[in-house]
Short mmCIF file of C-alpha atoms in Angstrom, two decimals:
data_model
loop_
_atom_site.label_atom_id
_atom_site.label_comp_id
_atom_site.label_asym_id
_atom_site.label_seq_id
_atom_site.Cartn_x
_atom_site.Cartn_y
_atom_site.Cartn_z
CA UNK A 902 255.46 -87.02 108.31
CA UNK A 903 254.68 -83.22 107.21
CA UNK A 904 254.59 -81.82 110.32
CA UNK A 905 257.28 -79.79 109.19
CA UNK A 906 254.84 -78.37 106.93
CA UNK A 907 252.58 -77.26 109.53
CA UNK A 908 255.12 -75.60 111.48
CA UNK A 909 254.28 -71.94 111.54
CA UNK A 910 257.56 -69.95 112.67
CA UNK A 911 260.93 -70.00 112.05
CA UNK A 912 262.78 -73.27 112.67
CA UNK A 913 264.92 -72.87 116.20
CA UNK A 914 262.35 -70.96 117.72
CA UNK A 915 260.16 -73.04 120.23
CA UNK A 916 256.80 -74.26 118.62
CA UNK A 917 255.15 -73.25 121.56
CA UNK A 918 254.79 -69.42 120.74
CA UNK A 919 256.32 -67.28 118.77
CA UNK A 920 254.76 -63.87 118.70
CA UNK A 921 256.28 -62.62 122.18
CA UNK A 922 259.60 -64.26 121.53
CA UNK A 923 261.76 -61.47 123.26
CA UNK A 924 264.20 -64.09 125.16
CA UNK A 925 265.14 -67.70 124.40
CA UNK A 926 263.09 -69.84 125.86
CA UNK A 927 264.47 -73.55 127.29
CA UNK A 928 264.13 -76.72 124.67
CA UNK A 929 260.43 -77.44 125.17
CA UNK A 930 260.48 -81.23 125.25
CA UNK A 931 263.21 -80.92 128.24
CA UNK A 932 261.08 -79.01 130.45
CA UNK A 933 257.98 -80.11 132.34
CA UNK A 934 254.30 -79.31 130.91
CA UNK A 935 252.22 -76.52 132.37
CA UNK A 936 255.14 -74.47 133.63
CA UNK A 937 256.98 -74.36 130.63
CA UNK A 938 254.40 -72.02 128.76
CA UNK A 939 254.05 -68.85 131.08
CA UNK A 940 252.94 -66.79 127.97
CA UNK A 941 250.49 -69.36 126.75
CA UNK A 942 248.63 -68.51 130.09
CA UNK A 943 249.15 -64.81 130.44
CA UNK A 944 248.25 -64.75 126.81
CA UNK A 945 244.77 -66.49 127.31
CA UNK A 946 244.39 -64.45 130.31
CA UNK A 947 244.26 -60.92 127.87
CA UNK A 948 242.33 -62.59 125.55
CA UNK A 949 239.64 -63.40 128.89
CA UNK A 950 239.97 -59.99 129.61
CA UNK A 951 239.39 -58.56 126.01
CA UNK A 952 236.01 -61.10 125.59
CA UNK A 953 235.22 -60.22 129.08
CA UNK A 954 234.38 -56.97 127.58
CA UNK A 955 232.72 -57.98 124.59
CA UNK A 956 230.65 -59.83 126.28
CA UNK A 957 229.80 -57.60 128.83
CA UNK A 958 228.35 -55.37 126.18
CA UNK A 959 226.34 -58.48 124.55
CA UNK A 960 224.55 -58.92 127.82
CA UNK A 961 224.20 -55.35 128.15
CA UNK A 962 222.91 -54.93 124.75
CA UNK A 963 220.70 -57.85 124.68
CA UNK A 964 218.65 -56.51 127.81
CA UNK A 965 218.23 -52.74 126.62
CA UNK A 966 216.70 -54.37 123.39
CA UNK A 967 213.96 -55.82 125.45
CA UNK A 968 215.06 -59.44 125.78
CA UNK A 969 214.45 -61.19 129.67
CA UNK A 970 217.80 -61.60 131.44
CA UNK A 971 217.78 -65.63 131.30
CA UNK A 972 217.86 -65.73 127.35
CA UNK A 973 221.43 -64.29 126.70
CA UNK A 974 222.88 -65.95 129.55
CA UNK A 975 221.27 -69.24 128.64
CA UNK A 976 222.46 -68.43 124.94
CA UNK A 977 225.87 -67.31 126.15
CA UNK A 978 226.51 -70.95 127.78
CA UNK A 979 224.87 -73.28 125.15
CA UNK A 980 226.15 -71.51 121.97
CA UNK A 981 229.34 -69.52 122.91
CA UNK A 982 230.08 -68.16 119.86
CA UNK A 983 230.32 -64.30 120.12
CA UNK A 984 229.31 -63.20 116.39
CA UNK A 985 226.49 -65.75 116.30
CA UNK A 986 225.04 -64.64 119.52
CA UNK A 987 224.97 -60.98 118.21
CA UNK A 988 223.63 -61.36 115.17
CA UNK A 989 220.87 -63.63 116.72
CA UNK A 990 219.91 -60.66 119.11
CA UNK A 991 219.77 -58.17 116.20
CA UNK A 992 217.63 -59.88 114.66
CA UNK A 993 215.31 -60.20 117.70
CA UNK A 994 215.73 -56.57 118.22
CA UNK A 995 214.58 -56.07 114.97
CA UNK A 996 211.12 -57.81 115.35
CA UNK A 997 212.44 -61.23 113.29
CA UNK A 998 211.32 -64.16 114.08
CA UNK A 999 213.02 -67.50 115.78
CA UNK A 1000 213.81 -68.69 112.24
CA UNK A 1001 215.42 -66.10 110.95
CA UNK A 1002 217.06 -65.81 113.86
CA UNK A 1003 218.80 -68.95 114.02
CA UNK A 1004 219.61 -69.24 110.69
CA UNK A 1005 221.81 -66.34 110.45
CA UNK A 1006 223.57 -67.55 113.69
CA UNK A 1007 224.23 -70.68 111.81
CA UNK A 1008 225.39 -69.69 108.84
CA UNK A 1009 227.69 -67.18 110.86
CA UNK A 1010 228.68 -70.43 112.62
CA UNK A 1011 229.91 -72.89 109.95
CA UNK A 1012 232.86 -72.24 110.14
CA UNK A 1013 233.33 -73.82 113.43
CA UNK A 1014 233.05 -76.82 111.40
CA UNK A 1015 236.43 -75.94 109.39
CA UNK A 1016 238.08 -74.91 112.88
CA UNK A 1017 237.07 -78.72 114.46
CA UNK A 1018 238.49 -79.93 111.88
CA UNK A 1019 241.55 -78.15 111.80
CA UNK A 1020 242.01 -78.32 115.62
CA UNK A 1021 240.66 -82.10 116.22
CA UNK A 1022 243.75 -83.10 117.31
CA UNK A 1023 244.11 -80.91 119.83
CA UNK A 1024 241.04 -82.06 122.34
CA UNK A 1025 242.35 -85.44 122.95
CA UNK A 1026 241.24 -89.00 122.54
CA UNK A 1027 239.00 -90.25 124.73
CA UNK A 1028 235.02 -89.93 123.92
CA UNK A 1029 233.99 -87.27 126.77
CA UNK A 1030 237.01 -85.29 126.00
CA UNK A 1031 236.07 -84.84 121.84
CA UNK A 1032 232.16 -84.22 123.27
CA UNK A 1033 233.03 -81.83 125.84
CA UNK A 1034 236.11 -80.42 123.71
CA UNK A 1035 233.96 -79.58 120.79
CA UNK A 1036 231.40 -76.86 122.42
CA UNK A 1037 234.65 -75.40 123.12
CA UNK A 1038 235.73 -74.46 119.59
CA UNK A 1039 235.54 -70.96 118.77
CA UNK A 1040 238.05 -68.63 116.92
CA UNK A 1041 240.23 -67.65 119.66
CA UNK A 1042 240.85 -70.93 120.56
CA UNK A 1043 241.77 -72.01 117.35
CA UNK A 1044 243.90 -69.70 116.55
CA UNK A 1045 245.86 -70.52 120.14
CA UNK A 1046 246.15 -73.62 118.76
CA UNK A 1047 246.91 -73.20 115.14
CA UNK A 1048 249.89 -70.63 116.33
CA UNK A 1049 251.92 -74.18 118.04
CA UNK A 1050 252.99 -77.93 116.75
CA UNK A 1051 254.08 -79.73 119.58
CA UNK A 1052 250.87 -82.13 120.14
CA UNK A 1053 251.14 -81.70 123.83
CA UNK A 1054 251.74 -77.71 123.53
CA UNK A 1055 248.47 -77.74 121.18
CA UNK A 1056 246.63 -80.12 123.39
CA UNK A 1057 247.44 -77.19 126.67
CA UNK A 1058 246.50 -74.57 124.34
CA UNK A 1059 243.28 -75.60 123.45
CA UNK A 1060 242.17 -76.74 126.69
CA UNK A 1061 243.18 -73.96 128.57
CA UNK A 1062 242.01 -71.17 126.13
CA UNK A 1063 238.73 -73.01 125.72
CA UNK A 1064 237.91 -73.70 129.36
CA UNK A 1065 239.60 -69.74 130.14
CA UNK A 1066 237.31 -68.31 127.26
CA UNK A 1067 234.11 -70.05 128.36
CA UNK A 1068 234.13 -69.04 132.18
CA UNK A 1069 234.87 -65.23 130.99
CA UNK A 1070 232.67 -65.45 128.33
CA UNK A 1071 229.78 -66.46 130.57
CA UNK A 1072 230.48 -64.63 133.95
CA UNK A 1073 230.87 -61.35 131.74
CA UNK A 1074 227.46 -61.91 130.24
CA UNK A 1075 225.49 -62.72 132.86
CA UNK A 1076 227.57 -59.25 134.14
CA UNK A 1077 226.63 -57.53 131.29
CA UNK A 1078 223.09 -58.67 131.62
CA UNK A 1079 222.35 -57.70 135.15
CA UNK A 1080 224.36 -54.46 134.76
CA UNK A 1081 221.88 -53.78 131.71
CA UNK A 1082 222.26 -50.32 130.04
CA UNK A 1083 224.15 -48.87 132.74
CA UNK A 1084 227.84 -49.34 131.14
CA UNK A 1085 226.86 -46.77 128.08
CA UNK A 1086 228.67 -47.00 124.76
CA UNK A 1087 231.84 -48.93 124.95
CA UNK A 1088 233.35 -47.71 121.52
CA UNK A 1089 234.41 -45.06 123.43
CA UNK A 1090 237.29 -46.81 124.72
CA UNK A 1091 238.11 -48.06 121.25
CA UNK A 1092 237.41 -51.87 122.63
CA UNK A 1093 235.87 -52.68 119.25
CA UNK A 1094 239.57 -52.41 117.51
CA UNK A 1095 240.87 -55.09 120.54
CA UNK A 1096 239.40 -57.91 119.10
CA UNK A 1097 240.59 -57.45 115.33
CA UNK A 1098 244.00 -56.60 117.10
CA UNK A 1099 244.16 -59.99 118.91
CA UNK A 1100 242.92 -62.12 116.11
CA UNK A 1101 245.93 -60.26 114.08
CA UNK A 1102 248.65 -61.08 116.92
CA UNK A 1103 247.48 -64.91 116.86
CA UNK A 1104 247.48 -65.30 113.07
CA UNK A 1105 250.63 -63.11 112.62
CA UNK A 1106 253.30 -66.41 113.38
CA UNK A 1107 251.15 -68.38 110.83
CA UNK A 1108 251.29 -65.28 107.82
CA UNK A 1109 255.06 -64.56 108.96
CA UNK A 1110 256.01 -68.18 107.69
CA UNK A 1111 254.89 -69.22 104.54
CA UNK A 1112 253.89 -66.93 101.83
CA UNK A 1113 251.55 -69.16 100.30
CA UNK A 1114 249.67 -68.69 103.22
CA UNK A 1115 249.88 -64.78 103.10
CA UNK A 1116 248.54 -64.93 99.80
CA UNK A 1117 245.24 -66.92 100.23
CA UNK A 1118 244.63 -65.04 103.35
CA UNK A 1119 245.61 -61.69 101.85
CA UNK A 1120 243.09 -62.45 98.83
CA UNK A 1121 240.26 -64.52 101.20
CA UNK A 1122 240.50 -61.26 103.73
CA UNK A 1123 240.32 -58.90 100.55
CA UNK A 1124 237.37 -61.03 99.23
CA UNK A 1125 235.26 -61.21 102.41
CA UNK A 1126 235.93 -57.68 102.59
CA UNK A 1127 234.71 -56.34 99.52
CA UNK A 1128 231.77 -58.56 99.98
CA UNK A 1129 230.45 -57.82 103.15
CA UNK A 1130 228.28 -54.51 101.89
CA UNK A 1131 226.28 -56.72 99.60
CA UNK A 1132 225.98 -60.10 100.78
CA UNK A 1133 223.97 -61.61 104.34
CA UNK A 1134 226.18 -61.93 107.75
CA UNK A 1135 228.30 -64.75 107.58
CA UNK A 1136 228.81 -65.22 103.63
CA UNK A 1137 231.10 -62.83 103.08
CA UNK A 1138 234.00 -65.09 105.87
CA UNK A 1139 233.07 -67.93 103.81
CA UNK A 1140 233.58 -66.58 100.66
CA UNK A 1141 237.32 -65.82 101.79
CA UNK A 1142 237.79 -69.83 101.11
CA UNK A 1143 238.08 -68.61 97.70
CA UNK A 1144 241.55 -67.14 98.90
CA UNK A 1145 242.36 -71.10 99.18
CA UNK A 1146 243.00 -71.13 95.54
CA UNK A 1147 246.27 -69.25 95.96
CA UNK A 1148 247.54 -70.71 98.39
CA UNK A 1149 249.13 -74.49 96.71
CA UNK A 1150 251.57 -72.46 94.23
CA UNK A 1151 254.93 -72.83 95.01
CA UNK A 1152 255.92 -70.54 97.98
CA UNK B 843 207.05 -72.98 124.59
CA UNK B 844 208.76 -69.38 123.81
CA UNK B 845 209.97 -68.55 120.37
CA UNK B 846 213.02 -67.17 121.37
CA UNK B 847 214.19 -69.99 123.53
CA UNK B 848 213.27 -72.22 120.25
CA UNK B 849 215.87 -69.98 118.81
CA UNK B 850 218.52 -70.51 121.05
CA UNK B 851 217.60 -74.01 121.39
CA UNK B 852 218.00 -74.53 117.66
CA UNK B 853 220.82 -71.76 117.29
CA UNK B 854 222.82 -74.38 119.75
CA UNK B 855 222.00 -78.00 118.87
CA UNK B 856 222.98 -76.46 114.48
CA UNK B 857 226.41 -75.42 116.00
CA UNK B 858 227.50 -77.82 117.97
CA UNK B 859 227.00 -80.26 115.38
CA UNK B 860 229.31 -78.07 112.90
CA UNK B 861 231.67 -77.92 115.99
CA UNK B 862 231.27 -81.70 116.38
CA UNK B 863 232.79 -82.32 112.87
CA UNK B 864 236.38 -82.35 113.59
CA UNK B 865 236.68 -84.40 116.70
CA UNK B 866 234.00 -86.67 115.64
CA UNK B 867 235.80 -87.33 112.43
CA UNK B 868 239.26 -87.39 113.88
CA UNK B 869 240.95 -90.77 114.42
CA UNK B 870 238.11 -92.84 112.01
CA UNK B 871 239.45 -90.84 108.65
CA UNK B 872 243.32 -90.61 108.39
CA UNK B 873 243.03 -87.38 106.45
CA UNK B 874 246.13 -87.22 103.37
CA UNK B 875 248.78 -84.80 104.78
CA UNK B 876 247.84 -81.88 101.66
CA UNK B 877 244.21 -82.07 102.98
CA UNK B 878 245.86 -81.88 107.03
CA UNK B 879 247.88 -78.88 105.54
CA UNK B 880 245.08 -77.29 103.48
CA UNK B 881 242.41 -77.38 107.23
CA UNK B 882 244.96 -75.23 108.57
CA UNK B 883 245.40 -72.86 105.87
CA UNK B 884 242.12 -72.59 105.78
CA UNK B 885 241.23 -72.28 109.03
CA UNK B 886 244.35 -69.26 108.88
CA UNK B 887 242.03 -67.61 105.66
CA UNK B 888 239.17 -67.56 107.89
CA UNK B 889 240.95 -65.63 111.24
CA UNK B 890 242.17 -63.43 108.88
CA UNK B 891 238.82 -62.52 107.02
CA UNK B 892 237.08 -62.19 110.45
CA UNK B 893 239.52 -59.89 111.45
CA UNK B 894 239.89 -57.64 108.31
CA UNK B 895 236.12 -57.66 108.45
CA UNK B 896 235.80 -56.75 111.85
CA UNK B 897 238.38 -54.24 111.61
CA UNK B 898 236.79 -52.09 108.60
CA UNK B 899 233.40 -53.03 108.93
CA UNK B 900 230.39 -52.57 110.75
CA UNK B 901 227.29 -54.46 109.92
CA UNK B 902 227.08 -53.52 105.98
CA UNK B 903 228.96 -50.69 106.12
CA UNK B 904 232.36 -49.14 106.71
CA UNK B 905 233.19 -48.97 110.23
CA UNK B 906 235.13 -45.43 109.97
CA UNK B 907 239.05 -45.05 110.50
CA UNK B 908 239.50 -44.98 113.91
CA UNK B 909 238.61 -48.65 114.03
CA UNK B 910 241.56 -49.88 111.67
CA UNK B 911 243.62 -47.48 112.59
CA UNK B 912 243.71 -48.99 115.77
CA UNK B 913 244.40 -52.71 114.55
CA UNK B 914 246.84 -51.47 112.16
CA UNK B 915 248.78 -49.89 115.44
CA UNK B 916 248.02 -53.45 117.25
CA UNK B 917 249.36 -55.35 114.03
CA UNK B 918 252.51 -53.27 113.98
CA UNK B 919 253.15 -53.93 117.89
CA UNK B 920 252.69 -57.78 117.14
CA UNK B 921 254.94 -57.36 114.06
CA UNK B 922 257.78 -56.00 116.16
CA UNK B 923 257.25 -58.90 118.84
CA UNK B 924 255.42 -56.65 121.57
CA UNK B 925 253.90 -58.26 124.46
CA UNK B 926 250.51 -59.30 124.30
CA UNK B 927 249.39 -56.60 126.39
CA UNK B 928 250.77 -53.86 124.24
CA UNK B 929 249.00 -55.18 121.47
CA UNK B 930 245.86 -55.00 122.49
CA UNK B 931 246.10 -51.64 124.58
CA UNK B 932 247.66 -50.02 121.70
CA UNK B 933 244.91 -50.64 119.34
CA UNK B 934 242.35 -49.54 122.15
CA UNK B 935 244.29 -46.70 122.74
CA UNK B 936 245.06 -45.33 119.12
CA UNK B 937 241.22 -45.95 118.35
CA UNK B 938 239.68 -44.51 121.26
CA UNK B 939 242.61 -41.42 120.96
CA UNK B 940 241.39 -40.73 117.46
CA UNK B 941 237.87 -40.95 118.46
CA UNK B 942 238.16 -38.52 120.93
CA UNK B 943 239.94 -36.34 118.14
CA UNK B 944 236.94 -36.62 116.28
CA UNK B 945 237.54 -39.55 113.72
CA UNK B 946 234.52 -41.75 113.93
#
């Protein structure tokens, strides 16, 4: 078994989470499920909050650019996926067409197919569980559930962040939405650096262990980067696979 | 029927199959431990690449210094082991501080 490969901080530490660790927390498999992982919630709960915003201005934005109320609320619940959904506006807002539209959504989308993948385990086994589990893949969650090893700890994570993320995701459009223009320019309260910051906090356990890692993520973000200027939304993430090719040396 | 609903319509159906892949595939393939490991580094690459890009870039261009300043305070707060909510309010905080000082 390699799970020892996979685990992403230091041995003695609870797999559960380690970027908060500021007190030792009780042996994990001795203490009973849901209340053993106060952080896991709290932590969701800030992440809510911080996508709560974000999409708050998607709704907003996607009204003042002319688009009926219904569509990025209907969007918002049948594609959850943040980026996607603001690409997809721009390029209503610019005068493109459904096509183009959608394609750039997509391609700013495939890699939810590497996250499934990665994550799989973590829905569960039964049929409606991996159907229902799967609309609920999206970066955060992911990365809640890349960040632990215990099965049952991943399992909570993903189900909890998911099902969290998608009722704040869509209350704080449809919010957004109805509220319209009204909320004004929210890179005034720096809220665009939140997101960056949080993705950074849930990868950090994963970099801080293994330095092959650190390398193909140092080179793939470095890559995606210096790419982004020249290449269509989307490509430039998916380039940072590249990064991959550093990461089997020797640690 | 409306274009833009055909959009959204399509937009949904493309990525919930990509979303689809992993639990559909799970259980049926025993994927080789290396491959197990290498889904989760890559999935690690991509986080990171979203958030460097999101951090120093907006649409094709560069997003200004107030932006990574920010993350780079939020980074140092996770780095250190600060709450959750520290993190994230610090990078707000530094970014919008620096705006207000001017810094775009």
């Amino acid at each position: 078994m390699r799970t020892a490969q996979r685990t992403l901080g230091p041995a003695g530490r609870t797999p559960r989470d380690r970027k908060t660790c500021s007190d030792p927390d009780p042996d994990p498999a001795k203490t009973p499920a849901l209340a053993t992982d106060p952080r896991l919630l709290r932590d969701v709960a800030l992440v809510c909050l911080a996508d709560g915003v974000v999409g708050l201005s998607f709704g907003a934005v996607a009204v003042a650019s002319g688009l009926p109320v219904w569509l990025p609320v209907l969007m918002s619940l049948l594609v959850f996926a943040g980026s996607a959904q603001f690409s997809a506006v721009g390029v209503f807002a610019a005068g493109g067409g459904p096509v183009a539209a959608a394609a750039t959504g997509l391609l700013l989308n495939t890699r939810t197919a590497a996250f499934s993948l990665a994550v799989a385990d973590a829905l569960g086994r039964s049929w409606p569980a991996r159907l229902v589990g799967a609309h609920l893949v999206t970066d955060e969650t992911a990365a809640f559930v890349l960040a632990r090893t215990d099965p049952a700890a991943r399992r909570r994570a993903f189900w909890i962040s998911g099902l969290g993320l998608f009722a704040a995701w869509n209350v704080s459009v449809l919010a957004g939405a109805l509220a319209g223009s009204a909320l004004g320019d929210t890179d005034r309260f720096g809220l665009d650096a939140a997101f960056p910051a949080v993705l950074l906090a849930l990868v950090l356990p994963a970099l801080r262990d293994s330095r092959g890692v650190r390398r193909a993520a140092a080179a793939g973000g470095a890559v995606a980067v210096l790419a982004t200027p020249f290449l269509p939304a989307g490509v430039p993430v998916l380039l940072a696979l590249t990064g991959l090719l550093l990461a089997r040396r020797p640690a | 029927m409306n274009p833009q609903l055909v959009a959204v319509l399509a937009l949904a159906a493309g990525t919930y199959a990509f979303r689809l892949a992993g639990p559909a595939l799970h259980g049926r393939v025993e994927l080789p431990a290396r491959v197990q490991e290498l889904l989760t580094t890559a999935a690690t690459v991509l986080l990171v690449a979203l958030l460097a890009t999101g951090a120093l870039m907006a649409g094709h261009e560069f997003a200004g210094w107030a932006r990574p300043a920010g993350v780079l305070a939020g980074g140092v707060l996770a780095w250190r082991r600060a709450p959750f909510a520290l993190v994230v309010v610090g990078a707000a905080a530094v970014t919008a501080l620096l705006r207000l000082a001017g810094l775009p």
